[in-house]
Each structure stands twice: as C-alpha cells, then as structure tokens.
Coordinates of C-alpha atoms in Angstrom, one line a residue:
Chain A
X1 CA 23.1 -0.4 27.2
X2 CA 20.2 1.6 28.7
X3 CA 20.3 3.6 25.4
X4 CA 19.8 0.4 23.5
X5 CA 16.8 -0.6 25.7
X6 CA 15.2 2.8 25.6
X7 CA 15.8 3.0 21.8
X8 CA 14.1 -0.4 21.4
X9 CA 11.2 0.8 23.6
X10 CA 10.9 4.1 21.8
X11 CA 10.7 2.5 18.4
X12 CA 8.3 -0.1 19.8
X13 CA 6.0 2.6 21.1
X14 CA 6.1 4.4 17.7
X15 CA 5.2 1.3 15.7
X16 CA 2.6 0.2 18.2
X17 CA 1.0 3.7 17.9
X18 CA 0.9 3.5 14.1
X19 CA -0.3 -0.1 14.1
X20 CA -3.2 0.6 16.6
X21 CA -4.3 3.6 14.6
X22 CA -4.4 1.4 11.5
X23 CA -6.0 -1.5 13.3
X24 CA -8.8 0.9 14.4
X25 CA -10.1 0.8 10.8
X26 CA -10.9 -2.9 11.3
X27 CA -13.2 -2.0 14.3
X28 CA -16.8 -3.3 14.0
X29 CA -18.3 0.0 15.2
X30 CA -17.4 3.7 15.7
X31 CA -17.3 3.4 19.5
X32 CA -14.6 0.7 19.4
X33 CA -12.8 2.5 16.6
X34 CA -12.6 5.7 18.8
X35 CA -11.5 3.6 21.8
X36 CA -8.6 2.0 19.9
X37 CA -7.5 5.4 18.6
X38 CA -7.4 6.7 22.1
X39 CA -5.4 3.7 23.2
X40 CA -3.0 4.4 20.4
X41 CA -2.7 8.0 21.7
X42 CA -1.4 6.5 25.0
X43 CA 1.5 4.8 23.0
X44 CA 2.6 8.1 21.5
X45 CA 2.7 9.7 24.9
X46 CA 4.9 6.8 26.0
X47 CA 7.1 7.4 23.0
X48 CA 7.6 11.0 24.1
X49 CA 8.5 10.0 27.7
X50 CA 11.0 7.4 26.5
X51 CA 12.4 9.9 23.9
X52 CA 12.7 12.6 26.6
X53 CA 14.6 10.1 28.8
X54 CA 17.0 9.3 25.9
X55 CA 17.6 13.0 25.4
X56 CA 18.2 13.4 29.2
X57 CA 20.9 10.8 29.1
X58 CA 22.5 12.5 26.1
X59 CA 21.5 10.1 23.4
X60 CA 20.1 10.9 19.9
X61 CA 16.5 9.5 19.7
X62 CA 16.7 8.5 16.0
X63 CA 20.1 7.0 16.4
X64 CA 19.0 5.0 19.4
X65 CA 15.9 3.6 17.6
X66 CA 17.6 2.8 14.3
X67 CA 19.2 -0.6 15.2
X68 CA 15.7 -2.0 16.0
X69 CA 13.9 -0.8 13.0
X70 CA 14.2 -3.8 10.7
X71 CA 13.3 -6.4 13.3
X72 CA 10.2 -4.6 14.5
X73 CA 9.1 -3.6 11.0
X74 CA 9.6 -7.2 9.8
X75 CA 7.6 -8.5 12.8
X76 CA 4.6 -6.3 11.9
X77 CA 4.9 -6.9 8.2
X78 CA 4.8 -10.7 8.8
X79 CA 1.8 -10.4 11.2
X80 CA -0.5 -8.0 9.4
X81 CA -4.0 -8.7 10.8
X82 CA -6.8 -9.2 8.4
X83 CA -9.7 -8.8 10.9
X84 CA -10.6 -7.0 14.1
X85 CA -10.2 -10.2 16.1
X86 CA -6.8 -11.0 14.6
X87 CA -5.7 -7.4 15.4
X88 CA -6.8 -7.8 19.0
X89 CA -5.2 -11.2 19.4
X90 CA -1.9 -9.9 18.0
X91 CA -2.0 -7.0 20.5
X92 CA -3.0 -9.2 23.4
X93 CA -0.4 -11.8 22.8
X94 CA 2.4 -9.7 21.4
X95 CA 2.1 -6.6 23.6
X96 CA 1.8 -8.7 26.8
X97 CA 5.0 -10.6 25.8
X98 CA 6.7 -7.3 25.2
X99 CA 5.5 -6.0 28.6
X100 CA 6.8 -9.1 30.4
X101 CA 10.1 -8.7 28.7
X102 CA 10.3 -5.1 29.8
X103 CA 9.6 -6.2 33.4
X104 CA 12.3 -8.8 33.2
X105 CA 14.9 -6.2 32.2
X106 CA 13.7 -3.3 34.3
X107 CA 15.3 -4.8 37.5
X108 CA 18.7 -4.4 35.9
X109 CA 18.3 -0.7 35.4
X110 CA 19.0 2.4 37.6
X111 CA 16.0 3.7 39.6
X112 CA 15.1 6.5 37.2
X113 CA 14.9 4.2 34.2
X114 CA 13.3 1.4 36.2
X115 CA 10.5 3.7 37.5
X116 CA 9.9 5.1 34.0
X117 CA 9.5 1.5 32.6
X118 CA 7.2 0.4 35.5
X119 CA 5.1 3.5 35.0
X120 CA 4.7 2.9 31.3
X121 CA 3.8 -0.8 31.8
X122 CA 0.9 0.0 34.2
X123 CA -0.5 2.5 31.7
X124 CA -1.3 0.1 28.9
X125 CA -5.0 -0.5 28.7
X126 CA -5.0 -2.2 25.3
X127 CA -4.2 -5.8 26.5
X128 CA -7.0 -5.9 29.0
X129 CA -9.5 -4.5 26.5
X130 CA -8.3 -7.0 23.9
X131 CA -8.7 -9.9 26.3
X132 CA -12.3 -8.9 27.1
X133 CA -13.1 -8.6 23.4
X134 CA -11.5 -12.0 22.5
X135 CA -13.2 -13.8 25.3
X136 CA -16.6 -12.4 24.3
X137 CA -16.1 -13.3 20.6
X138 CA -15.1 -16.8 21.4
X139 CA -18.1 -17.2 23.7
X140 CA -20.3 -16.2 20.7
X141 CA -18.5 -18.4 18.3
X142 CA -16.6 -21.3 20.0
X143 CA -15.4 -23.0 16.7
X144 CA -13.4 -19.9 15.8
X145 CA -11.0 -20.6 18.7
X146 CA -8.9 -23.0 16.5
X147 CA -8.3 -20.5 13.8
X148 CA -7.5 -17.7 16.2
X149 CA -5.2 -20.0 18.3
X150 CA -3.2 -20.7 15.1
X151 CA -3.0 -17.0 14.4
X152 CA -1.7 -16.4 18.0
X153 CA 0.9 -19.1 17.6
X154 CA 2.1 -17.5 14.3
X155 CA 2.3 -14.1 16.0
X156 CA 4.4 -15.4 18.9
X157 CA 6.6 -17.5 16.6
X158 CA 7.4 -14.4 14.6
X159 CA 8.0 -12.3 17.7
X160 CA 10.5 -14.9 19.1
X161 CA 12.3 -15.1 15.8
X162 CA 12.7 -11.3 15.5
X163 CA 13.7 -11.1 19.2
X164 CA 16.4 -13.7 18.6
X165 CA 17.6 -11.6 15.6
X166 CA 17.9 -8.5 17.9
X167 CA 19.5 -10.6 20.6
X168 CA 22.2 -11.9 18.2
X169 CA 23.0 -8.4 17.0
X170 CA 22.9 -6.7 20.3
X171 CA 24.4 -9.4 22.5
X172 CA 25.7 -6.9 25.1
X173 CA 22.1 -5.7 25.6
X174 CA 20.9 -9.2 26.4
X175 CA 23.9 -10.0 28.6
X176 CA 23.8 -7.0 30.8
X177 CA 20.0 -7.0 31.1
X178 CA 19.5 -10.6 32.1
X179 CA 22.8 -11.0 33.9
X180 CA 24.7 -13.2 31.4
X181 CA 24.0 -15.9 28.9
X182 CA 23.2 -18.5 31.5
X183 CA 20.0 -16.7 32.6
X184 CA 18.4 -16.5 29.2
X185 CA 16.8 -19.9 29.4
X186 CA 15.2 -19.0 32.8
X187 CA 13.9 -15.8 31.4
X188 CA 12.5 -17.6 28.4
X189 CA 10.8 -20.1 30.6
X190 CA 9.1 -17.3 32.6
X191 CA 8.0 -15.5 29.5
X192 CA 6.6 -18.7 28.0
X193 CA 4.7 -19.7 31.2
X194 CA 3.1 -16.3 31.4
X195 CA 2.2 -16.4 27.7
X196 CA 0.7 -19.9 28.0
X197 CA -1.5 -18.8 30.9
X198 CA -2.7 -15.7 29.0
X199 CA -3.7 -17.9 26.0
X200 CA -5.9 -20.1 28.2
X201 CA -7.4 -17.2 30.1
X202 CA -9.2 -16.0 26.9
X203 CA -9.9 -19.5 25.6
X204 CA -7.1 -19.9 23.1
X205 CA -5.1 -23.2 22.7
X206 CA -1.3 -23.3 22.7
Chain B
X1 CA -27.1 22.6 16.8
X2 CA -24.0 22.7 19.0
X3 CA -24.2 18.9 19.2
X4 CA -24.1 18.8 15.4
X5 CA -21.0 21.1 15.3
X6 CA -19.2 19.2 18.1
X7 CA -20.1 15.8 16.4
X8 CA -18.6 17.1 13.2
X9 CA -15.5 18.2 15.0
X10 CA -15.1 15.0 17.0
X11 CA -15.3 12.8 13.9
X12 CA -13.0 15.3 12.1
X13 CA -10.4 14.9 14.9
X14 CA -10.8 11.1 14.8
X15 CA -10.2 10.8 11.1
X16 CA -7.4 13.4 11.2
X17 CA -5.7 11.3 13.8
X18 CA -5.9 8.1 11.8
X19 CA -4.9 9.9 8.6
X20 CA -1.8 11.5 10.1
X21 CA -0.8 8.2 11.7
X22 CA -1.1 6.6 8.2
X23 CA 0.6 9.6 6.5
X24 CA 3.6 9.1 8.8
X25 CA 4.6 6.0 6.9
X26 CA 5.2 8.3 3.9
X27 CA 7.8 10.3 5.8
X28 CA 11.2 10.4 4.3
X29 CA 13.0 9.8 7.6
X30 CA 12.4 8.5 11.1
X31 CA 12.6 11.9 12.7
X32 CA 9.8 13.3 10.6
X33 CA 7.8 10.1 11.0
X34 CA 8.0 10.4 14.8
X35 CA 7.1 14.1 14.6
X36 CA 4.0 13.4 12.5
X37 CA 2.9 10.6 14.9
X38 CA 3.2 13.1 17.8
X39 CA 1.1 15.6 15.9
X40 CA -1.5 12.9 15.3
X41 CA -1.4 12.4 19.1
X42 CA -2.6 16.0 19.5
X43 CA -5.7 15.2 17.4
X44 CA -6.8 12.4 19.6
X45 CA -6.4 14.6 22.6
X46 CA -8.7 17.1 20.8
X47 CA -11.1 14.3 20.1
X48 CA -11.3 13.5 23.8
X49 CA -11.9 17.1 24.7
X50 CA -14.7 17.5 22.2
X51 CA -16.2 14.1 23.2
X52 CA -16.2 15.1 26.9
X53 CA -18.0 18.3 25.9
X54 CA -20.6 16.3 24.0
X55 CA -21.1 14.1 27.1
X56 CA -21.3 17.2 29.3
X57 CA -24.2 18.6 27.2
X58 CA -26.0 15.2 27.4
X59 CA -25.2 14.0 23.9
X60 CA -24.1 10.5 22.8
X61 CA -20.7 10.8 21.2
X62 CA -21.2 8.2 18.5
X63 CA -24.7 9.4 17.6
X64 CA -23.4 13.0 17.3
X65 CA -20.6 11.9 14.9
X66 CA -22.6 9.5 12.8
X67 CA -24.3 12.1 10.4
X68 CA -20.8 13.3 9.3
X69 CA -19.2 10.0 8.7
X70 CA -19.8 9.5 5.0
X71 CA -18.9 13.0 4.0
X72 CA -15.6 13.0 5.8
X73 CA -14.8 9.4 4.8
X74 CA -15.5 10.2 1.2
X75 CA -13.4 13.3 1.3
X76 CA -10.4 11.3 2.6
X77 CA -11.0 8.4 0.2
X78 CA -11.1 10.8 -2.8
X79 CA -7.9 12.6 -1.7
X80 CA -5.6 9.7 -0.6
X81 CA -2.0 11.1 -0.9
X82 CA 0.5 9.0 -2.7
X83 CA 3.6 10.9 -1.4
X84 CA 4.9 12.7 1.6
X85 CA 4.5 16.1 -0.1
X86 CA 1.0 15.3 -1.2
X87 CA 0.1 14.3 2.4
X88 CA 1.6 17.6 3.7
X89 CA -0.2 19.7 1.1
X90 CA -3.5 18.1 1.8
X91 CA -3.0 18.7 5.5
X92 CA -1.9 22.3 5.0
X93 CA -4.7 23.2 2.6
X94 CA -7.5 21.1 4.1
X95 CA -6.9 21.5 7.8
X96 CA -6.4 25.2 7.5
X97 CA -9.7 25.5 5.6
X98 CA -11.3 23.5 8.4
X99 CA -9.7 25.7 11.0
X100 CA -11.0 28.8 9.3
X101 CA -14.5 27.3 9.1
X102 CA -14.4 26.6 12.9
X103 CA -13.4 30.2 13.6
X104 CA -16.3 31.4 11.5
X105 CA -18.8 29.4 13.4
X106 CA -17.2 29.8 16.9
X107 CA -18.6 33.3 17.2
X108 CA -22.2 31.9 17.1
X109 CA -21.6 29.6 20.1
X110 CA -22.0 30.0 23.9
X111 CA -18.7 31.0 25.7
X112 CA -17.9 27.5 27.0
X113 CA -18.1 26.0 23.5
X114 CA -16.4 29.0 21.9
X115 CA -13.5 28.8 24.2
X116 CA -13.0 25.1 23.7
X117 CA -12.9 25.7 19.9
X118 CA -10.5 28.6 20.1
X119 CA -8.3 26.5 22.4
X120 CA -8.2 23.6 20.0
X121 CA -7.4 25.8 17.0
X122 CA -4.4 27.3 18.6
X123 CA -3.1 23.9 19.4
X124 CA -2.7 22.5 15.9
X125 CA 1.0 22.6 14.9
X126 CA 0.6 20.4 11.7
X127 CA -0.3 23.2 9.3
X128 CA 2.8 25.3 10.2
X129 CA 5.1 22.3 10.0
X130 CA 3.5 21.3 6.6
X131 CA 3.9 24.9 5.2
X132 CA 7.7 24.9 6.1
X133 CA 8.2 21.4 4.5
X134 CA 6.3 22.4 1.3
X135 CA 8.2 25.7 1.0
X136 CA 11.6 23.9 1.4
X137 CA 10.6 21.2 -1.1
X138 CA 9.5 23.7 -3.7
X139 CA 12.7 25.7 -3.2
X140 CA 14.7 22.5 -3.9
X141 CA 12.6 21.6 -7.0
X142 CA 10.6 24.6 -8.4
X143 CA 9.1 22.7 -11.4
X144 CA 7.2 20.4 -8.9
X145 CA 5.0 23.4 -7.9
X146 CA 2.7 22.8 -10.9
X147 CA 1.9 19.2 -10.0
X148 CA 1.5 20.0 -6.3
X149 CA -0.7 23.0 -7.1
X150 CA -3.0 20.8 -9.1
X151 CA -3.2 18.4 -6.2
X152 CA -4.0 21.2 -3.8
X153 CA -6.9 22.3 -6.1
X154 CA -8.2 18.8 -6.2
X155 CA -8.1 18.6 -2.4
X156 CA -10.0 21.9 -2.0
X157 CA -12.5 21.0 -4.7
X158 CA -13.3 17.7 -2.9
X159 CA -13.5 19.5 0.5
X160 CA -16.0 22.0 -0.9
X161 CA -18.1 19.4 -2.5
X162 CA -18.3 17.3 0.7
X163 CA -19.0 20.5 2.7
X164 CA -21.9 21.3 0.4
X165 CA -23.2 17.8 0.9
X166 CA -23.1 18.2 4.7
X167 CA -24.6 21.7 4.4
X168 CA -27.5 20.4 2.3
X169 CA -28.3 17.7 4.8
X170 CA -27.8 19.7 8.0
X171 CA -29.3 23.1 6.8
X172 CA -30.2 24.1 10.3
X173 CA -26.5 23.8 11.3
X174 CA -25.5 26.1 8.6
X175 CA -28.3 28.6 9.1
X176 CA -27.8 29.0 12.9
X177 CA -24.0 29.1 12.7
X178 CA -23.6 31.6 10.0
X179 CA -26.7 33.6 10.7
X180 CA -29.0 32.6 7.9
X181 CA -28.6 31.7 4.2
X182 CA -27.8 35.2 3.1
X183 CA -24.5 35.2 4.9
X184 CA -23.1 32.0 3.3
X185 CA -21.6 33.8 0.3
X186 CA -19.7 36.3 2.6
X187 CA -18.3 33.4 4.6
X188 CA -17.3 31.5 1.5
X189 CA -15.5 34.7 0.2
X190 CA -13.5 35.0 3.4
X191 CA -12.6 31.3 3.4
X192 CA -11.5 31.5 -0.2
X193 CA -9.4 34.6 0.3
X194 CA -7.6 33.0 3.2
X195 CA -7.0 29.9 1.2
X196 CA -5.7 31.8 -1.8
X197 CA -3.2 33.6 0.4
X198 CA -2.1 30.4 2.0
X199 CA -1.4 28.9 -1.4
X200 CA 0.9 31.7 -2.5
X201 CA 2.6 31.8 0.9
X202 CA 4.2 28.4 0.2
X203 CA 4.6 28.9 -3.5
X204 CA 1.6 27.1 -4.9
X205 CA -0.6 28.5 -7.7
X206 CA -4.4 28.8 -7.5

C-alpha cells in the first residue's frame, strides 16, 4: 500500500514539475518566470526523494507510478490554465488540496515514510507565493474575483472527480490509509473545510 | 563584461530548463520522461548558481539576462522539435556547441568565474544521454540518419545566426572574451571542428 501512495506522489511530483515549468511561460515578467522555474525545480527534487524511497522498499519506480498516470494526466488536461492568474489559482487550490490529502494519510504510515512526507510538505513554497499573487491581483481588479472563483471551482471539481476514480480503482489504498470506508466522509469534510477557508483567504468565493 | 557573459548563461540555463521540461513530454516512455525532467532540474540549479554569482558581483539578475532574451527565444522558436529524436539531436548539437563556447571564453575570466563555469560544464549529463539515444535509434533505423542530419544542420545554422546577432549587439563581450576581432575565426574553426566530430560520433552527416 505504501508503494501505491509513493507511486502516486512520485507521479504527482513529476507532472507538477512539468506543469510549473510550462506555467512559467505565462509569467508576466522574467523575475516571476525564473521564480516559478525554481519552484518547479523543488518538485523534481521531491520526485527524486520519493523515487529513492520506492527503490529502497524494493519497488520499481515506473511500475509504481503507472496506475496513477491517466487520472493525473486527465486532471491536468481538463484544467489547462490560459493565464498566469489561472495557473496560480490552480496551483494554490489544487496543490494545497493534495498537500492536505498527504497529511491525512501520512499518519497511517511507518515513521520513515511519514517523516519523508512531512518533510516534502513543508518544502513547497508555491502555494504561499500563489496566494500572495492572487490576493494582490484581486486587490487591483476586484471584479475579476467572480471569474477566477468559477475557475477555482472547476479545478476542484475536476480534482475530486479524478480522486474518486483513483479511489474506486485502488480501494485498498483508500481503506488502509484512512482506516476503513467509514472514515472517508470525515476526511472529505476536513479537506473541504480547509479548502473553503483557503478560498476566502485570498478573496475567492466558493 | 563578466556580467554580460553570466547574464547570457543565466538566461540560457533558464530556457534550457523550460525546454527540457517541455521536451520530456515527447519521451517514448515514463522512465525516459522522468530522466529528462531530472536533467532539466540540473539546469535550474545551474541557473541559481549563476544568478547568485551575478548578485555577488553587484548585478541585477533580470537586467543582466534581458539583452539575450530575444536571440535565445528566437533560436528555440525556430528550432522547435517535433519528435523525441529531434529534441535529443537539438540538445546534443546545440548544448555541446554552447558548452564549447563557454570553455573558449572561460579562459579570459577571473578564477572565481572561471571555476564556476568549469564546474557547470562538467555537470551536464544531457549531451551524453542524448548521444547514446541517437546512436541507438540510428542503429535501429539507418535511413533516418539523413532526415536527422538535415535537422541537426538546421539547428546549428540557427544557433550560428543568433550567435552572430548577439555578437553584433554586444561587440565588447566578444572582443574581451576572445581577445579581439582577429581571434574570432580561430575560435569558430575550433567550434566547427568539434561539432563536425560530434556529428560523426553518433552517425550524423555534416
């Protein structure tokens, strides 16, 4: 089961890396573009750490990632940002949700894996940067909040729909990690509450 | 003048990073895709080291990169690969040429800058990986050598044309680094000779 989770994280880091490198071309200036590229660089370092852990537990990295390819690829294909602010909002909303999910499941893991996950979480500067940029942009142009809120809801909707697809296919992963089917609603409630408060923090509506 | 050179290198590292991250989507399998993403990660670490050096000599990183944006952007726009093998060939031919150029000019710098440049050169695994992939692909499909050789010539032609554009605009850079106008032909001869031998090494025709 830990191989499933690490495989999911490894592929998530890889696509996050490529997505941020691509998003950087939407940056309004060279300073922000370079900053986003450097933040992407953090993701590929995460990938390497998760991949090394997979190798250490005797798993094949590519085989571990493969079950999660289509869900993550579809998510990103369905939520291709068309502007810098859309890219940041997607990162802020989606990556934070993914981080919360990782925190929920980390408790169920052995110390070595739990510490790795906690380490990687703390080391993600993109969400904070994105929040600051979104807040500043909405302060400059308050009417754009409606359009951007709609975009954020679309991103979250797509994330939930792909997460359900993964959960249905890898039921054992979900059961072990959250302690049985009964706990799933409680986890979802916690994730939703945190998401709702993140939206209002930067001035977006649910 | 060292600021010009470091600015050129910093922007070169940044676009190399984004290009390799984008090229990774052309990879034929997940293992190669991950490998290329990790090699891209090396470029953004290089960027940070060059940017830190710029800051250390009192230069603004963005301002130092700006004069080289259009030449490098145009080069990449004109040589957008449409397949994995084209991407590798471009990297092999273009990055090696850039590395040779850096080696030519490194001698003219003060020790701190020279050592940084020599360090960064040694730490570029992409060209070797690309050479192995190209050699293997041409062994599998010898007739494709003609098409790929044509592509390599186009990449080099575009690189030379953009390099001349930069040289014309930043004549002081060229003069100081290669010891005056008179030496430029000798440098070009050395670069060309190295390029020619690289082409035949992997089975491409000049």
